[in-house]
Coordinates of N, CA and C and ligand atoms in Angstrom, one line a residue:
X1 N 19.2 -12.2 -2.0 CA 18.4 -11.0 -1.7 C 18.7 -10.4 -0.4
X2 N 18.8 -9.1 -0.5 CA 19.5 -8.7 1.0 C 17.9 -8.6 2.1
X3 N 18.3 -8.5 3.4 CA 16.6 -9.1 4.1 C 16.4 -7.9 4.9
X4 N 16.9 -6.5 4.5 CA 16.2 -5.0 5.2 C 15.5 -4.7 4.4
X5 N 14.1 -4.0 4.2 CA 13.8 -3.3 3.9 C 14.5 -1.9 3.1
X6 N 15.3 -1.4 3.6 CA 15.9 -0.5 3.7 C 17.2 -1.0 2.1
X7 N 17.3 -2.0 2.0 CA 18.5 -2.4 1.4 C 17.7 -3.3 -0.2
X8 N 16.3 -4.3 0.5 CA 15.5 -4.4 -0.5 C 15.2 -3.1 -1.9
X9 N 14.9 -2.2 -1.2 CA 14.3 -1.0 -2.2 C 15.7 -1.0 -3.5
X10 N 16.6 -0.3 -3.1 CA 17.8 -0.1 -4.3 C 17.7 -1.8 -4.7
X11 N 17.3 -2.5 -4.0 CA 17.7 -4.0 -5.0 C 16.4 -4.2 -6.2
X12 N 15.7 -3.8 -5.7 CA 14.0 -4.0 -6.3 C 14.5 -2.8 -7.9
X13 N 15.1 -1.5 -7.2 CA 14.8 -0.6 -8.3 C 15.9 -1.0 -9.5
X14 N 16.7 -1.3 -8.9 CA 18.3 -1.9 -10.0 C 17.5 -2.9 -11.2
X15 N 16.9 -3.8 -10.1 CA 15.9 -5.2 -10.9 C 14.7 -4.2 -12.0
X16 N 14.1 -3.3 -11.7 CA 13.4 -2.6 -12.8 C 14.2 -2.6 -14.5
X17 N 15.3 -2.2 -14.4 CA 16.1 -1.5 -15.7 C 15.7 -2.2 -16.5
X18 N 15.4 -1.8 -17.9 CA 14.6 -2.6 -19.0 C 13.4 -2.7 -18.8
X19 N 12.7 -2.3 -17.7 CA 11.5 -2.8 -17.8 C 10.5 -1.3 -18.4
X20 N 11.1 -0.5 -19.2 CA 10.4 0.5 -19.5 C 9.0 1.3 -18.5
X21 N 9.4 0.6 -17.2 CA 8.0 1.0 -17.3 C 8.3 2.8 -16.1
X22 N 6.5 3.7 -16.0 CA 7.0 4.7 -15.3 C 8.0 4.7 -14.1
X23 N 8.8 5.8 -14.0 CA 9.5 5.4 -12.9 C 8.7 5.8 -11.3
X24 N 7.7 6.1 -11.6 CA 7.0 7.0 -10.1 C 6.7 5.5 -9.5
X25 N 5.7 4.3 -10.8 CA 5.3 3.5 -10.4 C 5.8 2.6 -10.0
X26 N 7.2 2.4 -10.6 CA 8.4 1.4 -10.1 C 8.7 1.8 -9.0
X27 N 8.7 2.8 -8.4 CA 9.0 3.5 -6.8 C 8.1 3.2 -6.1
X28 N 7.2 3.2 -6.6 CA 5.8 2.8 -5.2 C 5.5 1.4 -5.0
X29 N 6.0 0.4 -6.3 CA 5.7 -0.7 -6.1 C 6.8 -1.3 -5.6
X30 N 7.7 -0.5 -5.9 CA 9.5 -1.2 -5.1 C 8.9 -0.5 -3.5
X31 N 8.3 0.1 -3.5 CA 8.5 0.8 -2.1 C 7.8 -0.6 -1.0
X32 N 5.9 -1.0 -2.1 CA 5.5 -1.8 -0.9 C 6.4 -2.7 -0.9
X33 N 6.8 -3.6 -2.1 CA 7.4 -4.8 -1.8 C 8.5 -4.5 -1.0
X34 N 9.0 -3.9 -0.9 CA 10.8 -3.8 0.2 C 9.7 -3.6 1.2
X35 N 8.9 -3.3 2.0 CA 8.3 -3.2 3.2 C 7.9 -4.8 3.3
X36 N 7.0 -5.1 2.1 CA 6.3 -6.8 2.6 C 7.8 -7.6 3.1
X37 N 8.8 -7.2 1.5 CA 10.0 -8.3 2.1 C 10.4 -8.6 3.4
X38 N 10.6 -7.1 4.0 CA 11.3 -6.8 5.1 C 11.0 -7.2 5.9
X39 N 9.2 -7.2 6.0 CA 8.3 -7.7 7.2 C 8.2 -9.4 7.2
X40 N 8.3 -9.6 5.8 CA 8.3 -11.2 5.9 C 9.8 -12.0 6.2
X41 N 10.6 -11.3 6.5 CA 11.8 -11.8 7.0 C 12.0 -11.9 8.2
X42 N 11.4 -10.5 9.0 CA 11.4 -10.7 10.3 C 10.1 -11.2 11.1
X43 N 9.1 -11.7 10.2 CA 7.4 -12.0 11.1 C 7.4 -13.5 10.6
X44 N 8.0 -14.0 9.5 CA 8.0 -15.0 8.8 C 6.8 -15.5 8.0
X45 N 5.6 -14.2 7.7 CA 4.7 -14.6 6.6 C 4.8 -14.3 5.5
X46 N 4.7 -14.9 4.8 CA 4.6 -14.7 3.4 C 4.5 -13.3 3.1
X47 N 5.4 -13.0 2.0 CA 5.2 -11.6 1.5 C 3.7 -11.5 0.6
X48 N 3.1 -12.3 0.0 CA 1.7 -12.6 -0.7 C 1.0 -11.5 0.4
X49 N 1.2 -12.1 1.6 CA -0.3 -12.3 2.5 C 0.3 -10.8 3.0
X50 N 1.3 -10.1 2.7 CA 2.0 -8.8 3.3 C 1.5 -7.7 2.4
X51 N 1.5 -7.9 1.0 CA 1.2 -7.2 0.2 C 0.1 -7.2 -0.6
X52 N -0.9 -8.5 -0.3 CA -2.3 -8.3 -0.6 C -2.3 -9.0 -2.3
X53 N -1.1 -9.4 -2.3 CA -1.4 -10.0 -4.0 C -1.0 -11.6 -4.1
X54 N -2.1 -12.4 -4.5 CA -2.0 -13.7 -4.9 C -0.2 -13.9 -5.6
X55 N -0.1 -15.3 -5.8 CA 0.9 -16.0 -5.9 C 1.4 -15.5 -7.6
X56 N 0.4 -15.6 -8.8 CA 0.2 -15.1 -10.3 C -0.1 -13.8 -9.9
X57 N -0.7 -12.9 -9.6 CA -0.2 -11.5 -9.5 C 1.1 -11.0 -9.3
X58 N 1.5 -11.5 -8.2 CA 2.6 -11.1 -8.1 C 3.9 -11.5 -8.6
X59 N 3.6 -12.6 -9.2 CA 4.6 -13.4 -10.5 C 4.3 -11.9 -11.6
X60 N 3.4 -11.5 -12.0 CA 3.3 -11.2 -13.2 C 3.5 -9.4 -12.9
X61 N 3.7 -9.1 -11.6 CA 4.2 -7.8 -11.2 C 5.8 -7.9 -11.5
X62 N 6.4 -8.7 -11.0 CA 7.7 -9.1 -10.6 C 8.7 -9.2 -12.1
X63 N 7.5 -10.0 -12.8 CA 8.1 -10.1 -14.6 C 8.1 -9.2 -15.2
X64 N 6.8 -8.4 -15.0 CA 6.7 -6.6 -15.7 C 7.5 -6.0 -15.3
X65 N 7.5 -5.8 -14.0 CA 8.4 -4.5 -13.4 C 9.4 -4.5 -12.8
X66 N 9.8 -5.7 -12.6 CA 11.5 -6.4 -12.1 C 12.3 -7.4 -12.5
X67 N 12.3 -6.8 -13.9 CA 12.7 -8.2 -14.6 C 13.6 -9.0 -13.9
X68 N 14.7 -8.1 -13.5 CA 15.8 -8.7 -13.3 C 16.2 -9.5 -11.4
X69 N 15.2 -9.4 -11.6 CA 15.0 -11.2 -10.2 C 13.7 -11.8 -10.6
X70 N 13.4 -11.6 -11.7 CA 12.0 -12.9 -12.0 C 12.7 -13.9 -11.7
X71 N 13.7 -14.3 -12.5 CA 14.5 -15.4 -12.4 C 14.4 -16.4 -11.2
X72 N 14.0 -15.4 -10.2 CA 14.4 -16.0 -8.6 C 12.9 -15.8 -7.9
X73 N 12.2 -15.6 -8.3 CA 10.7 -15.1 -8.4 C 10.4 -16.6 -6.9
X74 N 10.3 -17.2 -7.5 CA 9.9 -18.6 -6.5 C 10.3 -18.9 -5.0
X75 N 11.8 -19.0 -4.9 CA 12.8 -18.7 -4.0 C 12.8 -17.4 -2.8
X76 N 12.7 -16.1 -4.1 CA 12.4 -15.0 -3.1 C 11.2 -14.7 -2.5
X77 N 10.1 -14.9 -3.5 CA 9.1 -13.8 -3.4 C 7.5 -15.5 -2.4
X78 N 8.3 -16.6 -2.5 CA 7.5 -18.0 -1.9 C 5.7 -17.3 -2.3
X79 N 5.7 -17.5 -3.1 CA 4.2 -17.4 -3.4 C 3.1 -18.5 -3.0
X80 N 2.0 -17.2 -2.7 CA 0.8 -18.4 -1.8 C -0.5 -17.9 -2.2
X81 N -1.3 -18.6 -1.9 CA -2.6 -17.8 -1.8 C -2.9 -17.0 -1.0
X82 N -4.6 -16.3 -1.3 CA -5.2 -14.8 -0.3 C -6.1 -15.5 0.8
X83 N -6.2 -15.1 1.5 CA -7.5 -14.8 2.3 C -8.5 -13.6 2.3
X84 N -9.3 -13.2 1.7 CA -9.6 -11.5 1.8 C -11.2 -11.5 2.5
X85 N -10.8 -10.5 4.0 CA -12.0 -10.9 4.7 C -13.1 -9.5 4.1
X86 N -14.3 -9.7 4.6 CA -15.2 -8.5 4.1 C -14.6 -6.8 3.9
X87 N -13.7 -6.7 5.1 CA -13.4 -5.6 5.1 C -12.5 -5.1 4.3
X88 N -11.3 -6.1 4.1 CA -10.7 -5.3 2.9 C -11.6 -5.9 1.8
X89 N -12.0 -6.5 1.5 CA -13.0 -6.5 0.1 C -13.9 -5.2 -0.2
X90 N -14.2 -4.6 0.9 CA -15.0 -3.5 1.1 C -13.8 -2.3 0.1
X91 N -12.8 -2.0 1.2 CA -11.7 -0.8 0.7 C -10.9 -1.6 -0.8
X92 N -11.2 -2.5 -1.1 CA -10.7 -2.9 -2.9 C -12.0 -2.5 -3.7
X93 N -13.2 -2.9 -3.0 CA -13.8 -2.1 -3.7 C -14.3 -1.3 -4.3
X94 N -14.0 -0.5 -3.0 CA -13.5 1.6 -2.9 C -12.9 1.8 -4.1
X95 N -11.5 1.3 -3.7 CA -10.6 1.8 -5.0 C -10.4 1.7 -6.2
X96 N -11.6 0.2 -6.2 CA -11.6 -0.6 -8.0 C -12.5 0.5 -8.6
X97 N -13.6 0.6 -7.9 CA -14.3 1.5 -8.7 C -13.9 2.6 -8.9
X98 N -13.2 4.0 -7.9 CA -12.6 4.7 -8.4 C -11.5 5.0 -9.1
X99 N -10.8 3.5 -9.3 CA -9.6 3.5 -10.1 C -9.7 4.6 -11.7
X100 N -8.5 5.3 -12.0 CA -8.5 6.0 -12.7 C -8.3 4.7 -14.4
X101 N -8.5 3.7 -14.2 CA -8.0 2.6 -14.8 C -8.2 1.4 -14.5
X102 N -8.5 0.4 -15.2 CA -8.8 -0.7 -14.9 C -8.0 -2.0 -15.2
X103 N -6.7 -1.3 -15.5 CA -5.4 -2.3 -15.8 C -4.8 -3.5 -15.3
X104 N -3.8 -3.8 -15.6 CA -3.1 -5.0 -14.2 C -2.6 -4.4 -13.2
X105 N -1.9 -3.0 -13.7 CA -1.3 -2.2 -12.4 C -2.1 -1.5 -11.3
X106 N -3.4 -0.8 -11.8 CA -4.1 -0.6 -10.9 C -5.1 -1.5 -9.9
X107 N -5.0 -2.5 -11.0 CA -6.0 -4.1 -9.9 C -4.8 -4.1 -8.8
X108 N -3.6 -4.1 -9.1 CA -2.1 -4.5 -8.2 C -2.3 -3.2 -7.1
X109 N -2.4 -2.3 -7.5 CA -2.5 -1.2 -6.3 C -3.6 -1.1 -5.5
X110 N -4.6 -1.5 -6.0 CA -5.7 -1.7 -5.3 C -5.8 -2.3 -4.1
X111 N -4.9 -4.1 -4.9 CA -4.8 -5.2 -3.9 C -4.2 -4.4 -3.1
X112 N -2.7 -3.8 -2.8 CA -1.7 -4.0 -2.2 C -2.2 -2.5 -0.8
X113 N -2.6 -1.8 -1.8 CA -3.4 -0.3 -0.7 C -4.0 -0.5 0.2
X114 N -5.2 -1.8 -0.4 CA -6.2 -2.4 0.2 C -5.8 -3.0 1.9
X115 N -4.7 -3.8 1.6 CA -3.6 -4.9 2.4 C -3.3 -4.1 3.3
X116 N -2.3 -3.2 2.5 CA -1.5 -2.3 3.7 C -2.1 -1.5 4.6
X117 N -3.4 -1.0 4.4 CA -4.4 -0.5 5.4 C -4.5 -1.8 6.5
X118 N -4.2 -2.8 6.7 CA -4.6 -3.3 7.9 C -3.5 -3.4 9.2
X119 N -2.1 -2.5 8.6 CA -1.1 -2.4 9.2 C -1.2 -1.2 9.8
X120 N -0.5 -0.8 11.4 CA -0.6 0.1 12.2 C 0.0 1.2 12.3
X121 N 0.5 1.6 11.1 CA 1.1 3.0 10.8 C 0.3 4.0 10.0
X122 N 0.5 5.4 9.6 CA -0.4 5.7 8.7 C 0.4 4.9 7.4
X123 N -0.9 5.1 6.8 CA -0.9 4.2 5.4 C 0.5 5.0 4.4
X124 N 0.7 6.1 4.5 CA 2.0 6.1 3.7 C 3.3 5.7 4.3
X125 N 3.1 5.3 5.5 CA 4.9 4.8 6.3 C 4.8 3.4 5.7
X126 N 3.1 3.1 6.2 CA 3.5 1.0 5.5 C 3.4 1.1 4.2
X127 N 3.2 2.0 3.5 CA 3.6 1.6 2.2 C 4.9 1.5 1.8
X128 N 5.6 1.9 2.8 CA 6.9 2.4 2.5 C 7.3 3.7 1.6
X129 N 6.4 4.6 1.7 CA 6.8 5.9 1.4 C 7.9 7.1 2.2
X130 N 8.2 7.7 1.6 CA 9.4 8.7 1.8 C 8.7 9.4 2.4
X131 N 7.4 10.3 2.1 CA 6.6 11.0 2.7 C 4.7 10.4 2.5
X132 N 4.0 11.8 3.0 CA 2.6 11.9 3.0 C 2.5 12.1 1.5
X133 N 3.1 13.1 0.9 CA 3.0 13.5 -0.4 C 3.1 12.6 -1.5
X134 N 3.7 11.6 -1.6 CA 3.7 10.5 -2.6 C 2.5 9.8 -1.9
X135 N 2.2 9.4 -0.9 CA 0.8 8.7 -1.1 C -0.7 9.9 -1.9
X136 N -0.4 10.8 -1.6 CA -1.4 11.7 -2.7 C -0.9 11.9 -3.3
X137 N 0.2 11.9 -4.5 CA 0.7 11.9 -5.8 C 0.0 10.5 -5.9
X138 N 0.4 9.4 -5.6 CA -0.3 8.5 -6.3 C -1.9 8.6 -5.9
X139 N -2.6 8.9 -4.9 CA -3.9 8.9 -5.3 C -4.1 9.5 -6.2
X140 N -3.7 10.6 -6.6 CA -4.2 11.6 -7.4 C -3.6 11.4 -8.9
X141 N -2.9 10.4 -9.5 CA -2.0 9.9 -10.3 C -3.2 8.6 -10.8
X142 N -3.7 8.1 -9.8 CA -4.3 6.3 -10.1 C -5.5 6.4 -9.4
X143 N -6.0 7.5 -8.9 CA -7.2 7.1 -7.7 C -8.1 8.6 -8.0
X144 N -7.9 9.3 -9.3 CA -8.0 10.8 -9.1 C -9.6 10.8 -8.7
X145 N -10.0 10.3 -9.1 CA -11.7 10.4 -8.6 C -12.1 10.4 -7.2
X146 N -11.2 9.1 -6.4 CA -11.5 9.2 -4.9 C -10.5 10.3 -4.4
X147 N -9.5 10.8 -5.1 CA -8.7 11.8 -4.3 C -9.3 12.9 -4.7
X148 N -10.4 13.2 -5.3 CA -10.9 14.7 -5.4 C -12.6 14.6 -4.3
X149 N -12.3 13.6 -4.1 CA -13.4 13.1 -3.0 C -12.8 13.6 -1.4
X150 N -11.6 13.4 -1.4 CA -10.8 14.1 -0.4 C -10.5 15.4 0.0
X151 N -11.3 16.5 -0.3 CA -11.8 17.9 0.0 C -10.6 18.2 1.4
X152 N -11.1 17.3 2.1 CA -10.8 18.2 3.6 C -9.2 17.5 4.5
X153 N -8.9 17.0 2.7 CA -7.1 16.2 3.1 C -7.4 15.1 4.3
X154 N -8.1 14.7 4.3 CA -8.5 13.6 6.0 C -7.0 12.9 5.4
X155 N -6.4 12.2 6.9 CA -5.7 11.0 6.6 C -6.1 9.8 5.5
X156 N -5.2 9.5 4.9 CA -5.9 8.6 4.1 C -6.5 7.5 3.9
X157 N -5.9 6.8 5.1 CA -6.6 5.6 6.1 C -7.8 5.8 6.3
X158 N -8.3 6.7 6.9 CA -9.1 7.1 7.6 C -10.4 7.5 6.6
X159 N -9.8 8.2 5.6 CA -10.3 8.7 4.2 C -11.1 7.0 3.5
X160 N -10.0 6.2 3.5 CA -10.8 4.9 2.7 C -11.8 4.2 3.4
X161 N -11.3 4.3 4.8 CA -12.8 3.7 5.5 C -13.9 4.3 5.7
X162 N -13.9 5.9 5.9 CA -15.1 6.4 5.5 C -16.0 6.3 4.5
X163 N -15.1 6.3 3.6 CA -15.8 5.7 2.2 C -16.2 4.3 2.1
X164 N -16.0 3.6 2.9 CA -16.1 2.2 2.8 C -17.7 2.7 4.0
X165 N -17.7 3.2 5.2 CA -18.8 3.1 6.0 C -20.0 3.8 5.3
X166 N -19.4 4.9 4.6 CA -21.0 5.7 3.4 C -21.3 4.3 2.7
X167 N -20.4 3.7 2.3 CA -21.2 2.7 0.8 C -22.0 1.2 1.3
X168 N -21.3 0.9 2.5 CA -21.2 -0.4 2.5 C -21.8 -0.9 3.7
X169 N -22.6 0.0 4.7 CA -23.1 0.0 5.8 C -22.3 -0.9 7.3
X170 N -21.2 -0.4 6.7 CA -19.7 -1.0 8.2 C -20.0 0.3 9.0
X171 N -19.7 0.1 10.1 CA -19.5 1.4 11.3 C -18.7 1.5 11.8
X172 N -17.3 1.8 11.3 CA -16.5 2.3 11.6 C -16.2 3.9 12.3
X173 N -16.9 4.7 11.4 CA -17.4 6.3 12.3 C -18.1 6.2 13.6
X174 N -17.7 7.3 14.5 CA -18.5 7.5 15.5 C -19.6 8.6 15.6
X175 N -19.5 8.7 14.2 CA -20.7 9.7 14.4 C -21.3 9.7 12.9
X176 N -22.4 10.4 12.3 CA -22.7 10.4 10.9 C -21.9 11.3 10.2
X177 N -21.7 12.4 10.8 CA -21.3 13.3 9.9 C -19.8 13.5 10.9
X178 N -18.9 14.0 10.4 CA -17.6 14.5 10.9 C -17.5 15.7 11.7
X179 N -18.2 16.9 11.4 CA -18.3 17.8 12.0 C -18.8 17.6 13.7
X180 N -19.7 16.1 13.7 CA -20.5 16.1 15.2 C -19.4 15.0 16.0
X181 N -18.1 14.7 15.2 CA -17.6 13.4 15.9 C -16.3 13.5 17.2
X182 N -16.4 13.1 18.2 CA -15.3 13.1 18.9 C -13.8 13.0 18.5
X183 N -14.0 12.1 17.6 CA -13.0 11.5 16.8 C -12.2 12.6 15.8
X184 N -12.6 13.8 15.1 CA -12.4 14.3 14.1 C -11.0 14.9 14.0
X185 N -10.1 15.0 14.9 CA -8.7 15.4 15.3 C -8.0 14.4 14.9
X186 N -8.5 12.7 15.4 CA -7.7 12.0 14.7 C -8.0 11.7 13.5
X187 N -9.1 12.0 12.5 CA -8.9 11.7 11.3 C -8.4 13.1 10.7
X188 N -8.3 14.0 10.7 CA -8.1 15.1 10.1 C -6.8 15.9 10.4
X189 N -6.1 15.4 11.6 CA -4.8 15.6 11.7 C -3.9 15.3 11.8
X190 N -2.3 16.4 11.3 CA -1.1 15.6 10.8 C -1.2 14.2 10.8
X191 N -0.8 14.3 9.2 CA -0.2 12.4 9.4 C 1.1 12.6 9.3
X192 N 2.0 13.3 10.1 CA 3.3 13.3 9.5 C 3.8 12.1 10.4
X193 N 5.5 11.8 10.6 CA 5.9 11.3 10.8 C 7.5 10.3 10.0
X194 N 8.0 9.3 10.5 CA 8.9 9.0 9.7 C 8.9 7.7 9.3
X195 N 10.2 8.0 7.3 CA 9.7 6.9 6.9 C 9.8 5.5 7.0
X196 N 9.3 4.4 7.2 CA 9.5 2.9 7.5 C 10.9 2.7 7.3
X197 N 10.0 3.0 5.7 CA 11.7 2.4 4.5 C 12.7 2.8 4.5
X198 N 12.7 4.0 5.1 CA 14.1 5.0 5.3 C 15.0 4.6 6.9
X199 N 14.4 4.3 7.7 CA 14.8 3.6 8.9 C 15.8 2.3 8.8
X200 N 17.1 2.4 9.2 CA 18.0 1.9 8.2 C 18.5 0.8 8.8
X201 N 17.3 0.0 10.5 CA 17.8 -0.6 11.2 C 16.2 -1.1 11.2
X202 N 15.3 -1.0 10.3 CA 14.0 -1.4 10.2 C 13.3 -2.5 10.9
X203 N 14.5 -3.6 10.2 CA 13.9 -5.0 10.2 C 14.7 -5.2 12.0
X204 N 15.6 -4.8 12.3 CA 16.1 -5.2 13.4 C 15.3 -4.5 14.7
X205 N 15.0 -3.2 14.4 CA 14.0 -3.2 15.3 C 12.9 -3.5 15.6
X206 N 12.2 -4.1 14.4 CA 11.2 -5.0 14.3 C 10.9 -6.1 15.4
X207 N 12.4 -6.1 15.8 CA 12.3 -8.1 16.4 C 12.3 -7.3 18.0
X208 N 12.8 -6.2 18.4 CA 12.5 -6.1 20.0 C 11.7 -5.8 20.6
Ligands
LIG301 S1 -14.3 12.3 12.0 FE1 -15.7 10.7 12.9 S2 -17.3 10.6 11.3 FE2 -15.5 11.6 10.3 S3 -14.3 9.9 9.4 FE3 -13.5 10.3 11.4 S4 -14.5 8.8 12.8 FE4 -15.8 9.0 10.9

């Protein structure tokens, strides 16, 4: 298995062929795993605990959507158990309920959305997206209910924990409403920036 992120992704998408399945969704799911890989090569945790999916989920991701390194499934992918503390339980539960579906794939995106929110980039660079716009193609693809909840485009990070502080009585806002908040520049503006996965020296600048 090659150990960049950057080099993971074409190996992940090659491993799809045969697996009939969409190709948007084979991109987003080759996208987080080449990020967990990448990160678990150079931080040395488990890719499980990177991507938010148990040891059998992610076997049964890897068999659906990559056939072609299940084979190696054990070796590469070292599967473990979760820990999942209140707060992401909170934003899985955001997204379970507005899931546009209640499938194996959307339980998988849930977990792995859920995860990648605890990482320090906006949520579409750790996904390992190309841009902002594929992370709303896919809300709006698998999440259309909470993405039409998103009126005012907020970052999306920022987007799931609000919704997590309306439902779930967490306080993460500094204010009730957004219009009175100090804060509102950073949730409301540009999330641009560049991509993880595209950065072609990822994992090596990771380590300095
Ligand atoms: S602007 Fe303030 S109230 Fe609105 S989501 Fe951000 S932190 Fe919360």
């Amino acid at each position: 298995m090659p150990m960049r992120a950057d080099e993971i992704y074409p190996w992940l998408m090659e491993a799809s062929e045969g697996s009939g399945m969409d190709p948007f969704d084979v991109h987003v799911c080759a996208s987080i795993l080449a990020m967990g890989l990448g990160e678990s090569a150079v931080e040395g945790v488990s890719v499980c605990k990177l991507v938010g999916l148990d040891g059998n989920s992610l076997r049964c991701l890897i068999e659906g959507m990559f056939p072609g390194v299940a084979g190696q499934f054990d070796e590469t992918f070292k599967p473990c158990a979760l820990t999942i503390d209140a707060e992401e339980q909170s934003l899985r539960d955001i997204l379970w309920m507005y899931a546009s579906s209640h499938g194996p794939l959307h339980r998988d995106l849930t977990a792995m959305i859920a995860r990648r929110c605890i990482r320090p980039h906006h949520l579409w660079q750790d996904l390992g997206f190309r841009n902002r716009g594929e992370l709303s193609r896919l809300m709006t693809r698998h999440f259309s209910l909470l993405a039409a909840k998103n009126r005012g485009d907020m970052k999306w990070k920022k987007f799931l924990y609000r919704m997590v502080c309306g439902t779930e009585g967490f306080t993460f806002c500094a204010a009730p409403v957004c219009s009175d908040c100090d804060d509102f520049a950073l949730c409301f503006g540009a999330e641009d920036g560049e991509s993880l996965l595209a950065q072609a020296n990822f994992a090596q600048a990771a380590t300095v």
